[in-house]
XYZ file of C-alpha atoms in Angstrom:
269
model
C -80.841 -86.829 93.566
C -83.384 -88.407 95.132
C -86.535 -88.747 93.052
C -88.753 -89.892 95.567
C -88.440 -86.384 97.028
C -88.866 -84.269 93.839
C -92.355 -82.175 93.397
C -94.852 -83.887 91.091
C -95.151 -81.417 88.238
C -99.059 -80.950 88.392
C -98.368 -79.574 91.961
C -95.882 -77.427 91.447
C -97.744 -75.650 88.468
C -100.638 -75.415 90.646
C -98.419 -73.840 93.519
C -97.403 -71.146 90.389
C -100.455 -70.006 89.801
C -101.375 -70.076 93.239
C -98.428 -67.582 94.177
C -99.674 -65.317 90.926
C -96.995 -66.846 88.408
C -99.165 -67.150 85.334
C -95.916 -66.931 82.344
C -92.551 -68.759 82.433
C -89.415 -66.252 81.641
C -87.267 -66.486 78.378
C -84.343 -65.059 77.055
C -85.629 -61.620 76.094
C -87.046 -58.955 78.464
C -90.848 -58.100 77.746
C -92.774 -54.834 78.713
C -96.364 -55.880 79.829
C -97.228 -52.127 80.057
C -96.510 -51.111 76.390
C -98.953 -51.143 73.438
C -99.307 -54.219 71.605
C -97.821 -54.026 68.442
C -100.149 -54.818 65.131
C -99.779 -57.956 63.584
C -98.679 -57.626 59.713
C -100.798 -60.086 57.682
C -98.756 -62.507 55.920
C -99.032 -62.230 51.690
C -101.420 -65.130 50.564
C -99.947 -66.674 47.858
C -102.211 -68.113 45.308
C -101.376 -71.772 44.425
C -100.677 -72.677 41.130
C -103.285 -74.435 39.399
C -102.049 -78.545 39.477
C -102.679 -80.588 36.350
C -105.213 -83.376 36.760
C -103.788 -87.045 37.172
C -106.016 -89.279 35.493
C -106.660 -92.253 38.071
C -104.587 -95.586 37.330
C -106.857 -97.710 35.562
C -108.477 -100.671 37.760
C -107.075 -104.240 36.621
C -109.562 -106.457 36.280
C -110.555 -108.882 38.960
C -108.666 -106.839 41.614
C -108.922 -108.387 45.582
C -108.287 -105.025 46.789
C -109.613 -102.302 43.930
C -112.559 -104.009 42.433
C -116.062 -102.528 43.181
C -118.053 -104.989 44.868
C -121.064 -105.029 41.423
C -118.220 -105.453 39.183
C -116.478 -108.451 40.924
C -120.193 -110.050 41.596
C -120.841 -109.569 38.209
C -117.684 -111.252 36.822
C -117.845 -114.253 38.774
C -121.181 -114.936 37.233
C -119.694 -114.833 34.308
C -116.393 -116.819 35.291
C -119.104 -119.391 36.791
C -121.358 -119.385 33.926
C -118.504 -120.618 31.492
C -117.338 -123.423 33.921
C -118.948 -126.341 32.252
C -117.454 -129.193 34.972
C -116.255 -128.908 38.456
C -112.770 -129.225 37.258
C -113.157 -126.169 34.886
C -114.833 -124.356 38.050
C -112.318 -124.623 40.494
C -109.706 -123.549 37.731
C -111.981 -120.271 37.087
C -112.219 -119.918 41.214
C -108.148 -120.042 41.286
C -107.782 -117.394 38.672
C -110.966 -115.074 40.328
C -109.498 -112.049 42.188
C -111.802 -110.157 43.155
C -112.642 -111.093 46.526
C -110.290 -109.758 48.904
C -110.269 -113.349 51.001
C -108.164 -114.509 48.631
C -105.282 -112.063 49.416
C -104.977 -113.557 53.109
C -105.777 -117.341 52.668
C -103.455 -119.720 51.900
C -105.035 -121.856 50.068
C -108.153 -122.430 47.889
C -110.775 -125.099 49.809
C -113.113 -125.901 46.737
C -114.589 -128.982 47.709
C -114.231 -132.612 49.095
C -116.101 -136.390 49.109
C -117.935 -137.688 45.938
C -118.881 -135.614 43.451
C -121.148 -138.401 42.335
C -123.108 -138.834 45.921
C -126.254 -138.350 46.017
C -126.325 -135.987 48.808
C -124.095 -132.366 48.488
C -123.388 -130.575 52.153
C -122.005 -126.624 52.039
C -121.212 -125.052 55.129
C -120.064 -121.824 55.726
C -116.246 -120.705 55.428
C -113.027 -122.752 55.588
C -111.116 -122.445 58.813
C -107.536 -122.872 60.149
C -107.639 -126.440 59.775
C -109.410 -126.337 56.181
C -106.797 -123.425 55.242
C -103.865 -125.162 55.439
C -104.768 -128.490 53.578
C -107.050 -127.641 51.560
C -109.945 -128.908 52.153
C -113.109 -128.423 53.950
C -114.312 -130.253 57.296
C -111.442 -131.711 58.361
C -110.835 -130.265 61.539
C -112.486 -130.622 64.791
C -116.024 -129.856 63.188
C -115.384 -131.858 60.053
C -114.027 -135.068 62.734
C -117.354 -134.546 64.238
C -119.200 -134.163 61.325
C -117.980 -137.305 59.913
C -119.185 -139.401 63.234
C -122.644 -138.019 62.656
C -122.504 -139.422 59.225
C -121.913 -142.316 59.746
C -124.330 -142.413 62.445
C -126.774 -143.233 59.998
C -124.861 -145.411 57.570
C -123.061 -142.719 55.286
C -119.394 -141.593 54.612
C -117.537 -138.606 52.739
C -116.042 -140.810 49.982
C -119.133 -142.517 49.091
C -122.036 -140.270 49.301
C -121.420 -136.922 50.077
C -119.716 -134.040 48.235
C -118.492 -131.855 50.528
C -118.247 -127.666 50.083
C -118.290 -124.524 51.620
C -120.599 -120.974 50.922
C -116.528 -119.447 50.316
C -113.779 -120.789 49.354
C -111.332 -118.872 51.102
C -111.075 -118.628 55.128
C -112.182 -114.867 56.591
C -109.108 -113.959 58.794
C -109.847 -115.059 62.095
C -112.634 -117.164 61.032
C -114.785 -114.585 61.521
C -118.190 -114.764 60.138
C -118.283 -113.728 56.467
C -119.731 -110.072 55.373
C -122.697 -110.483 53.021
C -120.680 -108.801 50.507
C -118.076 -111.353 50.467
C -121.046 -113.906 50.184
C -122.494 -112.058 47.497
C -119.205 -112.326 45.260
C -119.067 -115.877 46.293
C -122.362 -116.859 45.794
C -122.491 -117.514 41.892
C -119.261 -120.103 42.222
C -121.149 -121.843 44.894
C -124.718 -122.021 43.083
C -122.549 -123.256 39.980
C -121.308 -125.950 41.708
C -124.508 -126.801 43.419
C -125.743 -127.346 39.394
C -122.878 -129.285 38.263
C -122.911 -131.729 41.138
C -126.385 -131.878 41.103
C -127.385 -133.685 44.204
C -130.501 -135.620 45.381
C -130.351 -133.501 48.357
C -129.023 -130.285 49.237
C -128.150 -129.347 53.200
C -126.921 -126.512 54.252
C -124.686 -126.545 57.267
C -124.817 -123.492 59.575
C -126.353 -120.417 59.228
C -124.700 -118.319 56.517
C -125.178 -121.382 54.221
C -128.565 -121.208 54.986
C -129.268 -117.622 54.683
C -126.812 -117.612 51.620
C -128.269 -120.256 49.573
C -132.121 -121.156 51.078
C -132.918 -117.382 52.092
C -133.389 -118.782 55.856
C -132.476 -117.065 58.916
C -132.323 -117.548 62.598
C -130.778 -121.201 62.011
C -132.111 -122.630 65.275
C -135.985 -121.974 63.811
C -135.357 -122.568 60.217
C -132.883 -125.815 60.691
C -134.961 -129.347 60.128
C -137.493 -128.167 57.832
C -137.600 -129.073 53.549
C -137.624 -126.838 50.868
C -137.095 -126.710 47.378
C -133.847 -125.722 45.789
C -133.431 -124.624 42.320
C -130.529 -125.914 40.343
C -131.121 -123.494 37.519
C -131.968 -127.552 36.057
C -134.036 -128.944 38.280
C -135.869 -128.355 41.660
C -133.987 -130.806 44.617
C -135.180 -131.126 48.087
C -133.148 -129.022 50.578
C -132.727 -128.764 54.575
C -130.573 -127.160 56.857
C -128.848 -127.614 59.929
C -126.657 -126.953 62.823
C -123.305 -126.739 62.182
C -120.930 -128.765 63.695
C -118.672 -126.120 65.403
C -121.608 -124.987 66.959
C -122.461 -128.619 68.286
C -118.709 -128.371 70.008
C -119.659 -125.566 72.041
C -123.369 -126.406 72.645
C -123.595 -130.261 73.090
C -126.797 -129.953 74.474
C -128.202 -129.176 71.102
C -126.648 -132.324 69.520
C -130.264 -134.050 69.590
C -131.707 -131.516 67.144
C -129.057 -132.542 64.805
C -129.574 -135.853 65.676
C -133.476 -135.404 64.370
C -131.846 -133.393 61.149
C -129.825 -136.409 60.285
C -132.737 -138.939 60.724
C -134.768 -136.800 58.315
C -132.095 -136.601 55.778
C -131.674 -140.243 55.703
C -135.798 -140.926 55.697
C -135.508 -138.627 52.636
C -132.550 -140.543 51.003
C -134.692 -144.169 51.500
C -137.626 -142.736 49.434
C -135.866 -140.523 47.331
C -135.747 -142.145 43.283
């Protein structure tokens, strides 16, 4: 058979109606002229009355089952206790209620000198960060380290190195404030125990997230005041450096960020 040649079916079910066929046969005859016959109502039966299940009861710390309040609330507490950044990252591996954790592979707590005088937190792990382990060390972090040294300073020596989460959003996508919001104590923790000279905050998020800035292209470059929950340090933000990859052109406001930081660092006791 050739189906080139065959009718489409649209067509010929238009032709049907066209020629007055409006119902296809079956296998028993029907009269069209006789009464209809009345339809018997089914008997309703009455469902029987089902026990109550008590819900399962919701472990603590769950990724997937904790309520948002509830998982802020005990990572304050799991932050509070943390009395050195060793004893923090062990609370952050044993946290579980932020979903992030579920599809990261590892945990990307922090990175440089813990005793520098300057502490950097940028936004979110990505691929890169993910798979070792720690933060800026891809493409962003290669360039970030040029800038540094740019005006005489290095990862090992004088900055400690961090990220507003610890865990890489799938895709790198930017993170939901309510994952920030369960992250933020661990992060502000940290901040305390460091306790830097100088706080930046790389991108953004981090700058919404931890100086209550937004629109990072208006708010970047300018000092504030951060509170330690110890003491009041001097804070900036600034362009990230995954944004500088895609928008060179903006490089020389970075550039004017950087000089600032180290003008800061040269009078800073």
């Amino acid at each position: 058979m050739n189906l080139d040649l065959a009718p489409d079916p649209a067509e010929l079910i238009a032709w049907y109606a066209e020629m007055g066929v409006t119902e296809a046969l079956d296998e028993m005859p029907h009269n069209h002229f006789a009464e209809p016959q009345p339809v018997q109502a089914r008997p309703v039966h009455k469902p029987a009355l089902l026990r109550a299940v008590p819900a399962p009861a919701i472990r603590p710390n769950a990724a997937a089952g904790t309520p948002p309040d509830e998982a802020t609330l005990s990572a304050r507490a799991l932050a509070r206790e943390a009395k050195t950044l060793d004893e923090l990252r062990e609370a952050l591996s044993r946290f579980e209620g932020c979903a992030l954790k579920a599809t990261a592979k590892n945990l990307v707590f922090s990175d440089g000198n813990p005793e520098g005088r300057i502490m950097m937190v940028g936004e979110a792990p990505g691929a890169d960060e993910d798979r070792v382990g720690l933060p800026f060390v891809g493409r962003s972090g290669q360039l970030l380290d040029r800038m540094l040294a740019a005006i005489g300073l290095n990862r090992k020596e004088h900055v400690y190195i961090a990220n507003l989460l610890p865990w890489r959003p799938p895709g790198n996508r930017t993170p939901t404030p309510q994952e920030v919001a369960i992250c933020l104590p661990f992060i502000q923790r940290q901040i305390e125990l460091a306790d830097p000279d100088i706080l930046v905050s790389i991108g953004g998020p981090s700058a919404q997230g931890l100086l209550g800035l937004s629109g990072i292209l208006a708010s970047r470059g300018k000092w504030l005041d951060y509170d330690t929950g110890t003491r009041r340090i001097r804070a900036i933000a600034t362009l990230h450096p995954a944004y500088l990859l895609r928008q060179p052109l903006q490089k020389r406001l970075a550039w004017r960020d950087l000089r600032a930081l180290k003008a800061a660092l040269d009078v800073t006791p």
